[in-house]
Amino acid sequence: SSTLYFVPALVKAMPEASLTFLLPDQPAFRSLSLGRHARALYFPRANGPAAELQRLRELFFTVPRLAREVGAQVCLTLGDLGAFGLPCPQVILLRQPLLVYSRQETAGLAAWHPLKRWYLAQHFGLAARRAARLIVQTPVMADRAARRYGLDRERISIIPQALMLDPAAEGTAEVRCRPLVRCTKPKRLLFLAAYYPHKNHSILPAVAREVQRRGLSGQVHIFLTLEPEEISAASLGPCLHQHSSLLTNLGRLSRSEVGAALRASTALFLPTLLESYGNIYLEALACGRPILTSDRDFARWMCRDLAFYFDPLDARSIVDAIESLPEREADDYAARAQEHLRSFPKDWNEVAERFAAAIRASA
């Protein structure tokens, strides 16, 4: 979770402040070192519908009460939905793209229940209009949020996320990566994504059929990174069995394996329907790998001319892009990728400094 990187960096960026964090009661968060001027309160997280009720209770009761108890001067909310009844200004981080993209843009694949969509949009819009500042990660999200909710663009800060992969780390090609490392096909595509409906794994059967129809099975292989239960959720079991000559599931990769897997691939393959950011694009660029991805506004902003774009809902368009992918990247690709990466924060300390500035300006 990016929060594990962000919290210690924010503590470092605000040595003059007394900070109180409300964090999930999980070992990874309890192991964080926060320093003397910061403390954490840990709350167990519920699952399913109970988690949504717990979240509302926190926003309407727990967070306002804690803010009063500690005499908070600013409340920073990292979870999209702002709290109500606070005794201080609020800064909200928006990361949920479903709050700014329409159901039509996701072809219904990533849709909330209509009642849930209505409530969350109403809650977010009201809290965002009252907030001292809204933080987003890209100009695309800023423009969409401002248009949809009638927000003052001057009160929206754009703070991109830092790269989570260390490109200098060699990583290890462990057992899960071996099929990719040993593959001799010229176009080895890494579909590096956990299963969520908007990641668009459902297009894979049609893509596999189109690859076979064009006689490209000997040239193309797509590697997935799904857990067994995710394969079931995506209904991909029969497809993986039927098209085993061009689809292989590696299983979920650890952070130490991601770099090795990207370097062993020909390109990152990501037919996603919506993203608020897309750190995986930066990871591919850091490893010097071309990108095959959706022709959508979020991807165009992240990747610029460093990607091959396609219609994520059209298997023929996807395979057209795969065919156009050269078997080796252009000689200047890595240099152009590194130049583009320099426009993003170099580390989490830089991200935290920019958050700290927004918090101080809102107090």
mmCIF file of C-alpha atoms in Angstrom:
data_model
loop_
_atom_site.group_PDB
_atom_site.id
_atom_site.type_symbol
_atom_site.label_atom_id
_atom_site.label_comp_id
_atom_site.label_asym_id
_atom_site.label_seq_id
_atom_site.Cartn_x
_atom_site.Cartn_y
_atom_site.Cartn_z
ATOM 1 C CA SER A 1 0.000 0.000 0.000
ATOM 2 C CA SER A 2 1.270 3.467 -0.881
ATOM 3 C CA THR A 3 0.096 4.630 2.560
ATOM 4 C CA LEU A 4 2.923 2.620 4.133
ATOM 5 C CA TYR A 5 5.423 4.772 2.227
ATOM 6 C CA PHE A 6 3.523 8.018 2.652
ATOM 7 C CA VAL A 7 2.910 8.083 6.418
ATOM 8 C CA PRO A 8 6.588 8.002 7.539
ATOM 9 C CA ALA A 9 7.464 10.529 4.830
ATOM 10 C CA LEU A 10 4.762 12.930 6.051
ATOM 11 C CA VAL A 11 6.049 12.613 9.623
ATOM 12 C CA LYS A 12 9.502 13.581 8.350
ATOM 13 C CA ALA A 13 8.100 16.476 6.297
ATOM 14 C CA MET A 14 6.255 18.045 9.262
ATOM 15 C CA PRO A 15 8.638 18.006 12.248
ATOM 16 C CA GLU A 16 6.941 21.080 13.720
ATOM 17 C CA ALA A 17 3.507 19.440 13.896
ATOM 18 C CA SER A 18 1.848 17.057 16.321
ATOM 19 C CA LEU A 19 0.369 14.345 14.094
ATOM 20 C CA THR A 20 -2.313 11.780 14.897
ATOM 21 C CA PHE A 21 -2.968 9.002 12.371
ATOM 22 C CA LEU A 22 -6.035 6.781 12.209
ATOM 23 C CA LEU A 23 -4.739 3.546 10.637
ATOM 24 C CA PRO A 24 -5.934 -0.028 10.003
ATOM 25 C CA ASP A 25 -4.994 -2.474 12.735
ATOM 26 C CA GLN A 26 -2.653 -4.536 10.572
ATOM 27 C CA PRO A 27 0.931 -5.707 11.227
ATOM 28 C CA ALA A 28 2.380 -3.637 8.379
ATOM 29 C CA PHE A 29 0.945 -0.421 9.818
ATOM 30 C CA ARG A 30 1.845 -1.290 13.411
ATOM 31 C CA SER A 31 5.460 -1.772 12.346
ATOM 32 C CA LEU A 32 5.782 1.816 11.089
ATOM 33 C CA SER A 33 8.216 4.036 12.985
ATOM 34 C CA LEU A 34 6.526 7.400 13.496
ATOM 35 C CA GLY A 35 8.835 9.369 15.784
ATOM 36 C CA ARG A 36 8.088 11.338 18.936
ATOM 37 C CA HIS A 37 5.800 13.981 17.447
ATOM 38 C CA ALA A 38 3.398 11.498 15.850
ATOM 39 C CA ARG A 39 1.125 8.771 17.145
ATOM 40 C CA ALA A 40 -1.189 6.241 15.557
ATOM 41 C CA LEU A 41 -4.577 4.934 16.616
ATOM 42 C CA TYR A 42 -5.336 1.510 15.158
ATOM 43 C CA PHE A 43 -8.805 0.326 14.260
ATOM 44 C CA PRO A 44 -9.756 -3.194 13.107
ATOM 45 C CA ARG A 45 -11.241 -3.234 9.611
ATOM 46 C CA ALA A 46 -14.495 -5.006 8.858
ATOM 47 C CA ASN A 47 -15.253 -6.820 5.590
ATOM 48 C CA GLY A 48 -18.129 -6.632 3.124
ATOM 49 C CA PRO A 49 -21.142 -4.408 3.865
ATOM 50 C CA ALA A 50 -19.979 -4.024 7.473
ATOM 51 C CA ALA A 51 -16.873 -2.215 6.212
ATOM 52 C CA GLU A 52 -18.999 0.410 4.475
ATOM 53 C CA LEU A 53 -21.056 0.986 7.611
ATOM 54 C CA GLN A 54 -17.858 1.224 9.646
ATOM 55 C CA ARG A 55 -16.490 3.819 7.229
ATOM 56 C CA LEU A 56 -19.611 5.972 7.541
ATOM 57 C CA ARG A 57 -19.482 5.742 11.334
ATOM 58 C CA GLU A 58 -15.879 6.937 11.240
ATOM 59 C CA LEU A 59 -16.675 9.858 8.929
ATOM 60 C CA PHE A 60 -19.692 11.100 10.870
ATOM 61 C CA PHE A 61 -18.648 10.294 14.442
ATOM 62 C CA THR A 62 -15.164 8.858 15.087
ATOM 63 C CA VAL A 63 -13.054 11.303 13.071
ATOM 64 C CA PRO A 64 -14.893 14.479 14.232
ATOM 65 C CA ARG A 65 -14.657 13.295 17.856
ATOM 66 C CA LEU A 66 -10.926 12.592 17.579
ATOM 67 C CA ALA A 67 -10.350 15.932 15.865
ATOM 68 C CA ARG A 68 -11.979 17.718 18.804
ATOM 69 C CA GLU A 69 -10.086 15.647 21.377
ATOM 70 C CA VAL A 70 -6.652 16.398 19.896
ATOM 71 C CA GLY A 71 -7.464 20.004 18.991
ATOM 72 C CA ALA A 72 -6.785 19.380 15.306
ATOM 73 C CA GLN A 73 -6.045 22.392 13.128
ATOM 74 C CA VAL A 74 -6.391 20.425 9.873
ATOM 75 C CA CYS A 75 -7.816 16.998 9.009
ATOM 76 C CA LEU A 76 -6.256 15.110 6.074
ATOM 77 C CA THR A 77 -8.486 12.402 4.588
ATOM 78 C CA LEU A 78 -6.768 9.863 2.321
ATOM 79 C CA GLY A 79 -9.873 7.815 1.551
ATOM 80 C CA ASP A 80 -11.836 9.945 -0.978
ATOM 81 C CA LEU A 81 -14.809 10.639 1.285
ATOM 82 C CA GLY A 82 -14.496 13.575 3.647
ATOM 83 C CA ALA A 83 -15.696 13.669 7.240
ATOM 84 C CA PHE A 84 -18.568 15.882 8.405
ATOM 85 C CA GLY A 85 -18.867 17.898 11.611
ATOM 86 C CA LEU A 86 -15.158 18.644 11.876
ATOM 87 C CA PRO A 87 -13.956 21.529 14.082
ATOM 88 C CA CYS A 88 -11.215 22.379 11.560
ATOM 89 C CA PRO A 89 -10.513 22.690 7.813
ATOM 90 C CA GLN A 90 -10.228 19.489 5.813
ATOM 91 C CA VAL A 91 -7.936 18.347 2.986
ATOM 92 C CA ILE A 92 -9.209 15.403 0.907
ATOM 93 C CA LEU A 93 -7.206 13.081 -1.342
ATOM 94 C CA LEU A 94 -9.268 11.740 -4.260
ATOM 95 C CA ARG A 95 -8.057 8.430 -5.724
ATOM 96 C CA GLN A 96 -11.295 6.624 -6.641
ATOM 97 C CA PRO A 97 -11.845 7.059 -10.407
ATOM 98 C CA LEU A 98 -15.429 5.772 -10.235
ATOM 99 C CA LEU A 99 -16.322 9.071 -8.570
ATOM 100 C CA VAL A 100 -15.464 10.991 -11.747
ATOM 101 C CA TYR A 101 -15.968 8.486 -14.591
ATOM 102 C CA SER A 102 -19.420 7.572 -15.875
ATOM 103 C CA ARG A 103 -20.919 4.100 -16.010
ATOM 104 C CA GLN A 104 -20.937 4.350 -19.805
ATOM 105 C CA GLU A 105 -17.165 4.898 -19.890
ATOM 106 C CA THR A 106 -16.602 1.594 -18.103
ATOM 107 C CA ALA A 107 -19.156 -0.310 -20.203
ATOM 108 C CA GLY A 108 -20.862 -1.243 -16.937
ATOM 109 C CA LEU A 109 -17.980 -3.542 -15.955
ATOM 110 C CA ALA A 110 -16.905 -1.485 -12.951
ATOM 111 C CA ALA A 111 -20.283 -0.157 -11.917
ATOM 112 C CA TRP A 112 -21.452 0.335 -8.356
ATOM 113 C CA HIS A 113 -25.054 -0.350 -7.468
ATOM 114 C CA PRO A 114 -27.017 2.750 -8.601
ATOM 115 C CA LEU A 115 -27.998 3.634 -5.028
ATOM 116 C CA LYS A 116 -24.401 3.322 -3.838
ATOM 117 C CA ARG A 117 -23.147 5.401 -6.774
ATOM 118 C CA TRP A 118 -25.701 8.112 -6.029
ATOM 119 C CA TYR A 119 -24.859 8.271 -2.326
ATOM 120 C CA LEU A 120 -21.080 8.267 -2.749
ATOM 121 C CA ALA A 121 -21.255 10.981 -5.405
ATOM 122 C CA GLN A 122 -23.468 13.118 -3.152
ATOM 123 C CA HIS A 123 -21.224 12.560 -0.129
ATOM 124 C CA PHE A 124 -18.019 13.270 -2.024
ATOM 125 C CA GLY A 125 -19.402 16.326 -3.804
ATOM 126 C CA LEU A 126 -20.693 17.961 -0.617
ATOM 127 C CA ALA A 127 -17.495 17.253 1.341
ATOM 128 C CA ALA A 128 -15.247 18.364 -1.538
ATOM 129 C CA ARG A 129 -17.092 21.659 -1.963
ATOM 130 C CA ARG A 130 -16.665 22.353 1.762
ATOM 131 C CA ALA A 131 -13.026 21.225 1.905
ATOM 132 C CA ALA A 132 -10.183 23.701 2.149
ATOM 133 C CA ARG A 133 -8.358 21.745 -0.541
ATOM 134 C CA LEU A 134 -8.803 18.691 -2.753
ATOM 135 C CA ILE A 135 -5.694 16.753 -3.778
ATOM 136 C CA VAL A 136 -5.601 14.570 -6.895
ATOM 137 C CA GLN A 137 -2.748 12.821 -8.669
ATOM 138 C CA THR A 138 -3.221 13.992 -12.268
ATOM 139 C CA PRO A 139 -4.643 16.950 -14.220
ATOM 140 C CA VAL A 140 -7.140 14.495 -15.736
ATOM 141 C CA MET A 141 -8.649 13.780 -12.315
ATOM 142 C CA ALA A 142 -8.548 17.490 -11.426
ATOM 143 C CA ASP A 143 -10.452 18.521 -14.546
ATOM 144 C CA ARG A 144 -13.011 15.735 -14.238
ATOM 145 C CA ALA A 145 -13.669 16.418 -10.543
ATOM 146 C CA ALA A 146 -13.992 20.166 -11.119
ATOM 147 C CA ARG A 147 -16.461 19.702 -13.991
ATOM 148 C CA ARG A 148 -18.604 17.022 -12.411
ATOM 149 C CA TYR A 149 -18.907 18.547 -8.938
ATOM 150 C CA GLY A 150 -18.617 22.253 -9.710
ATOM 151 C CA LEU A 151 -15.395 22.658 -7.732
ATOM 152 C CA ASP A 152 -13.112 25.672 -7.765
ATOM 153 C CA ARG A 153 -10.115 24.558 -9.825
ATOM 154 C CA GLU A 154 -7.886 26.880 -7.780
ATOM 155 C CA ARG A 155 -8.553 24.778 -4.668
ATOM 156 C CA ILE A 156 -7.419 21.540 -6.332
ATOM 157 C CA SER A 157 -3.770 20.526 -5.939
ATOM 158 C CA ILE A 158 -2.140 17.995 -8.262
ATOM 159 C CA ILE A 159 0.412 15.807 -6.464
ATOM 160 C CA PRO A 160 1.505 12.710 -8.414
ATOM 161 C CA GLN A 161 2.567 9.569 -6.594
ATOM 162 C CA ALA A 162 6.202 8.496 -6.429
ATOM 163 C CA LEU A 163 7.541 5.436 -8.199
ATOM 164 C CA MET A 164 7.140 2.391 -5.938
ATOM 165 C CA LEU A 165 9.601 0.180 -7.831
ATOM 166 C CA ASP A 166 13.343 0.640 -7.397
ATOM 167 C CA PRO A 167 14.630 0.272 -10.974
ATOM 168 C CA ALA A 168 18.179 -0.198 -9.678
ATOM 169 C CA ALA A 169 17.192 -3.333 -7.771
ATOM 170 C CA GLU A 170 17.876 -6.439 -9.801
ATOM 171 C CA GLY A 171 15.023 -8.428 -8.337
ATOM 172 C CA THR A 172 14.768 -12.179 -8.607
ATOM 173 C CA ALA A 173 13.212 -14.328 -11.305
ATOM 174 C CA GLU A 174 11.781 -16.875 -8.899
ATOM 175 C CA VAL A 175 9.601 -19.871 -9.712
ATOM 176 C CA ARG A 176 6.556 -17.771 -10.619
ATOM 177 C CA CYS A 177 8.509 -15.858 -13.282
ATOM 178 C CA ARG A 178 10.219 -18.818 -14.930
ATOM 179 C CA PRO A 179 7.619 -19.363 -17.697
ATOM 180 C CA LEU A 180 8.100 -15.721 -18.716
ATOM 181 C CA VAL A 181 11.892 -15.806 -18.489
ATOM 182 C CA ARG A 182 12.075 -19.013 -20.537
ATOM 183 C CA CYS A 183 9.536 -17.967 -23.176
ATOM 184 C CA THR A 184 11.186 -17.577 -26.595
ATOM 185 C CA LYS A 185 8.296 -15.872 -28.379
ATOM 186 C CA PRO A 186 9.216 -12.385 -29.639
ATOM 187 C CA LYS A 187 6.193 -10.664 -28.063
ATOM 188 C CA ARG A 188 5.935 -11.475 -24.362
ATOM 189 C CA LEU A 189 3.235 -9.285 -22.830
ATOM 190 C CA LEU A 190 2.954 -8.883 -19.055
ATOM 191 C CA PHE A 191 -0.600 -8.174 -17.856
ATOM 192 C CA LEU A 192 0.523 -6.953 -14.439
ATOM 193 C CA ALA A 193 -2.712 -6.383 -12.529
ATOM 194 C CA ALA A 194 -4.767 -7.932 -9.777
ATOM 195 C CA TYR A 195 -8.360 -8.728 -10.681
ATOM 196 C CA TYR A 196 -10.848 -5.898 -10.507
ATOM 197 C CA PRO A 197 -13.648 -5.550 -13.079
ATOM 198 C CA HIS A 198 -12.201 -2.300 -14.434
ATOM 199 C CA LYS A 199 -8.857 -3.978 -15.193
ATOM 200 C CA ASN A 200 -10.778 -5.632 -18.037
ATOM 201 C CA HIS A 201 -9.531 -9.217 -17.817
ATOM 202 C CA SER A 202 -12.862 -10.126 -19.422
ATOM 203 C CA ILE A 203 -11.528 -9.062 -22.844
ATOM 204 C CA LEU A 204 -8.887 -11.828 -22.825
ATOM 205 C CA PRO A 205 -10.982 -14.649 -24.378
ATOM 206 C CA ALA A 206 -11.807 -12.435 -27.364
ATOM 207 C CA VAL A 207 -8.167 -11.325 -27.649
ATOM 208 C CA ALA A 208 -6.971 -14.947 -27.570
ATOM 209 C CA ARG A 209 -9.399 -15.924 -30.321
ATOM 210 C CA GLU A 210 -8.314 -12.973 -32.468
ATOM 211 C CA VAL A 211 -4.628 -13.798 -31.982
ATOM 212 C CA GLN A 212 -5.291 -17.364 -33.094
ATOM 213 C CA ARG A 213 -7.451 -16.255 -36.023
ATOM 214 C CA ARG A 214 -4.556 -14.170 -37.330
ATOM 215 C CA GLY A 215 -2.076 -17.005 -36.885
ATOM 216 C CA LEU A 216 -0.023 -15.135 -34.285
ATOM 217 C CA SER A 217 0.081 -17.803 -31.564
ATOM 218 C CA GLY A 218 3.723 -18.523 -32.311
ATOM 219 C CA GLN A 219 4.675 -14.881 -31.823
ATOM 220 C CA VAL A 220 2.530 -13.670 -28.915
ATOM 221 C CA HIS A 221 2.217 -14.796 -25.306
ATOM 222 C CA ILE A 222 0.323 -12.975 -22.545
ATOM 223 C CA PHE A 223 1.318 -13.541 -18.916
ATOM 224 C CA LEU A 224 -1.208 -12.817 -16.150
ATOM 225 C CA THR A 225 -0.536 -12.221 -12.442
ATOM 226 C CA LEU A 226 -3.684 -13.499 -10.733
ATOM 227 C CA GLU A 227 -4.339 -15.473 -7.576
ATOM 228 C CA PRO A 228 -6.384 -18.693 -8.009
ATOM 229 C CA GLU A 229 -9.461 -17.095 -6.457
ATOM 230 C CA GLU A 230 -9.125 -14.150 -8.847
ATOM 231 C CA ILE A 231 -9.138 -16.514 -11.828
ATOM 232 C CA SER A 232 -12.438 -17.890 -10.548
ATOM 233 C CA ALA A 233 -13.857 -14.405 -9.954
ATOM 234 C CA ALA A 234 -12.897 -13.373 -13.489
ATOM 235 C CA SER A 235 -14.249 -16.663 -14.935
ATOM 236 C CA LEU A 236 -10.939 -17.174 -16.738
ATOM 237 C CA GLY A 237 -10.310 -20.829 -15.890
ATOM 238 C CA PRO A 238 -11.747 -22.280 -19.136
ATOM 239 C CA CYS A 239 -10.021 -19.595 -21.207
ATOM 240 C CA LEU A 240 -6.604 -20.308 -19.667
ATOM 241 C CA HIS A 241 -7.087 -24.022 -20.318
ATOM 242 C CA GLN A 242 -8.322 -23.593 -23.891
ATOM 243 C CA HIS A 243 -5.649 -21.054 -24.858
ATOM 244 C CA SER A 244 -2.720 -22.374 -22.819
ATOM 245 C CA SER A 245 -0.427 -21.925 -25.825
ATOM 246 C CA LEU A 246 -0.711 -18.142 -25.550
ATOM 247 C CA LEU A 247 -2.014 -17.390 -22.021
ATOM 248 C CA THR A 248 -0.119 -18.245 -18.824
ATOM 249 C CA ASN A 249 -0.898 -17.196 -15.274
ATOM 250 C CA LEU A 250 2.218 -16.532 -13.179
ATOM 251 C CA GLY A 251 0.325 -15.881 -9.957
ATOM 252 C CA ARG A 252 0.645 -12.772 -7.823
ATOM 253 C CA LEU A 253 4.160 -11.330 -7.989
ATOM 254 C CA SER A 254 5.981 -9.967 -4.966
ATOM 255 C CA ARG A 255 7.526 -6.508 -5.082
ATOM 256 C CA SER A 256 10.946 -8.113 -5.552
ATOM 257 C CA GLU A 257 9.713 -10.030 -8.612
ATOM 258 C CA VAL A 258 8.008 -7.182 -10.468
ATOM 259 C CA GLY A 259 11.179 -5.634 -11.869
ATOM 260 C CA ALA A 260 12.539 -8.991 -13.047
ATOM 261 C CA ALA A 261 9.215 -9.832 -14.710
ATOM 262 C CA LEU A 262 9.060 -6.484 -16.512
ATOM 263 C CA ARG A 263 12.631 -6.819 -17.755
ATOM 264 C CA ALA A 264 11.908 -10.340 -19.040
ATOM 265 C CA SER A 265 8.842 -9.147 -20.955
ATOM 266 C CA THR A 266 8.658 -7.357 -24.286
ATOM 267 C CA ALA A 267 6.013 -4.905 -23.075
ATOM 268 C CA LEU A 268 3.530 -4.111 -20.335
ATOM 269 C CA PHE A 269 -0.029 -4.987 -21.409
ATOM 270 C CA LEU A 270 -2.810 -3.114 -19.605
ATOM 271 C CA PRO A 271 -6.306 -2.969 -21.182
ATOM 272 C CA THR A 272 -7.746 -1.159 -18.153
ATOM 273 C CA LEU A 273 -10.940 0.880 -18.447
ATOM 274 C CA LEU A 274 -10.159 3.529 -15.854
ATOM 275 C CA GLU A 275 -7.446 4.593 -13.434
ATOM 276 C CA SER A 276 -6.907 7.579 -11.189
ATOM 277 C CA TYR A 277 -3.155 7.295 -11.678
ATOM 278 C CA GLY A 278 -1.452 4.051 -12.751
ATOM 279 C CA ASN A 279 1.882 3.572 -10.990
ATOM 280 C CA ILE A 280 2.473 0.419 -13.016
ATOM 281 C CA TYR A 281 3.022 2.608 -16.087
ATOM 282 C CA LEU A 282 5.913 4.307 -14.304
ATOM 283 C CA GLU A 283 7.342 0.945 -13.265
ATOM 284 C CA ALA A 284 7.365 -0.233 -16.886
ATOM 285 C CA LEU A 285 9.028 2.996 -18.017
ATOM 286 C CA ALA A 286 11.642 2.704 -15.262
ATOM 287 C CA CYS A 287 12.515 -0.748 -16.614
ATOM 288 C CA GLY A 288 12.671 0.584 -20.174
ATOM 289 C CA ARG A 289 9.693 -1.438 -21.352
ATOM 290 C CA PRO A 290 7.155 -0.222 -23.946
ATOM 291 C CA ILE A 291 3.502 -0.121 -22.972
ATOM 292 C CA LEU A 292 0.392 -1.453 -24.695
ATOM 293 C CA THR A 293 -2.626 0.172 -23.092
ATOM 294 C CA SER A 294 -6.068 1.710 -23.449
ATOM 295 C CA ASP A 295 -6.660 4.838 -25.494
ATOM 296 C CA ARG A 296 -8.108 6.721 -22.531
ATOM 297 C CA ASP A 297 -7.340 10.137 -21.061
ATOM 298 C CA PHE A 298 -5.629 8.803 -17.918
ATOM 299 C CA ALA A 299 -3.271 6.598 -19.954
ATOM 300 C CA ARG A 300 -2.452 9.317 -22.483
ATOM 301 C CA TRP A 301 -1.436 11.674 -19.668
ATOM 302 C CA MET A 302 0.700 9.059 -17.909
ATOM 303 C CA CYS A 303 2.415 7.581 -20.968
ATOM 304 C CA ARG A 304 2.455 10.321 -23.623
ATOM 305 C CA ASP A 305 4.118 8.961 -26.801
ATOM 306 C CA LEU A 306 5.748 6.077 -24.943
ATOM 307 C CA ALA A 307 2.814 3.681 -25.415
ATOM 308 C CA PHE A 308 0.881 1.888 -28.146
ATOM 309 C CA TYR A 309 -2.821 2.625 -27.680
ATOM 310 C CA PHE A 310 -5.954 0.621 -28.464
ATOM 311 C CA ASP A 311 -9.687 0.495 -27.807
ATOM 312 C CA PRO A 312 -9.870 -1.689 -24.657
ATOM 313 C CA LEU A 313 -13.330 -2.976 -25.594
ATOM 314 C CA ASP A 314 -12.357 -4.108 -29.110
ATOM 315 C CA ALA A 315 -10.242 -7.269 -29.431
ATOM 316 C CA ARG A 316 -9.338 -6.429 -33.030
ATOM 317 C CA SER A 317 -7.991 -3.032 -31.999
ATOM 318 C CA ILE A 318 -5.971 -4.676 -29.224
ATOM 319 C CA VAL A 319 -4.420 -7.242 -31.554
ATOM 320 C CA ASP A 320 -3.708 -4.509 -34.114
ATOM 321 C CA ALA A 321 -1.638 -2.781 -31.419
ATOM 322 C CA ILE A 322 0.100 -6.051 -30.520
ATOM 323 C CA GLU A 323 1.006 -6.581 -34.176
ATOM 324 C CA SER A 324 2.385 -3.037 -34.427
ATOM 325 C CA LEU A 325 4.635 -3.574 -31.394
ATOM 326 C CA PRO A 326 8.242 -3.984 -32.574
ATOM 327 C CA GLU A 327 10.119 -7.018 -31.299
ATOM 328 C CA ARG A 328 12.659 -4.696 -29.669
ATOM 329 C CA GLU A 329 12.189 -1.151 -28.441
ATOM 330 C CA ALA A 330 13.622 1.803 -30.350
ATOM 331 C CA ASP A 331 17.208 2.733 -29.501
ATOM 332 C CA ASP A 332 16.134 5.980 -27.831
ATOM 333 C CA TYR A 333 13.145 4.529 -25.967
ATOM 334 C CA ALA A 334 14.862 4.066 -22.594
ATOM 335 C CA ALA A 335 16.273 7.602 -22.718
ATOM 336 C CA ARG A 336 12.870 9.097 -23.559
ATOM 337 C CA ALA A 337 11.257 7.039 -20.785
ATOM 338 C CA GLN A 338 13.781 8.299 -18.237
ATOM 339 C CA GLU A 339 13.229 11.885 -19.363
ATOM 340 C CA HIS A 340 9.474 11.485 -18.876
ATOM 341 C CA LEU A 341 9.973 9.927 -15.436
ATOM 342 C CA ARG A 342 11.827 13.040 -14.306
ATOM 343 C CA SER A 343 8.529 14.956 -14.476
ATOM 344 C CA PHE A 344 7.202 12.840 -11.569
ATOM 345 C CA PRO A 345 8.233 13.037 -7.890
ATOM 346 C CA LYS A 346 11.596 11.367 -7.364
ATOM 347 C CA ASP A 347 10.592 9.801 -4.031
ATOM 348 C CA TRP A 348 7.991 9.770 -1.259
ATOM 349 C CA ASN A 349 9.768 12.547 0.622
ATOM 350 C CA GLU A 350 9.013 14.907 -2.254
ATOM 351 C CA VAL A 351 5.370 13.778 -2.297
ATOM 352 C CA ALA A 352 5.083 14.322 1.458
ATOM 353 C CA GLU A 353 6.648 17.792 1.232
ATOM 354 C CA ARG A 354 3.981 18.818 -1.259
ATOM 355 C CA PHE A 355 1.225 17.392 0.950
ATOM 356 C CA ALA A 356 2.715 19.225 3.928
ATOM 357 C CA ALA A 357 2.601 22.496 1.993
ATOM 358 C CA ALA A 358 -1.083 21.940 1.169
ATOM 359 C CA ILE A 359 -1.853 21.123 4.807
ATOM 360 C CA ARG A 360 -0.043 24.207 6.125
ATOM 361 C CA ALA A 361 -1.831 26.426 3.613
ATOM 362 C CA SER A 362 -5.196 25.051 4.784
ATOM 363 C CA ALA A 363 -4.668 25.557 8.527
#
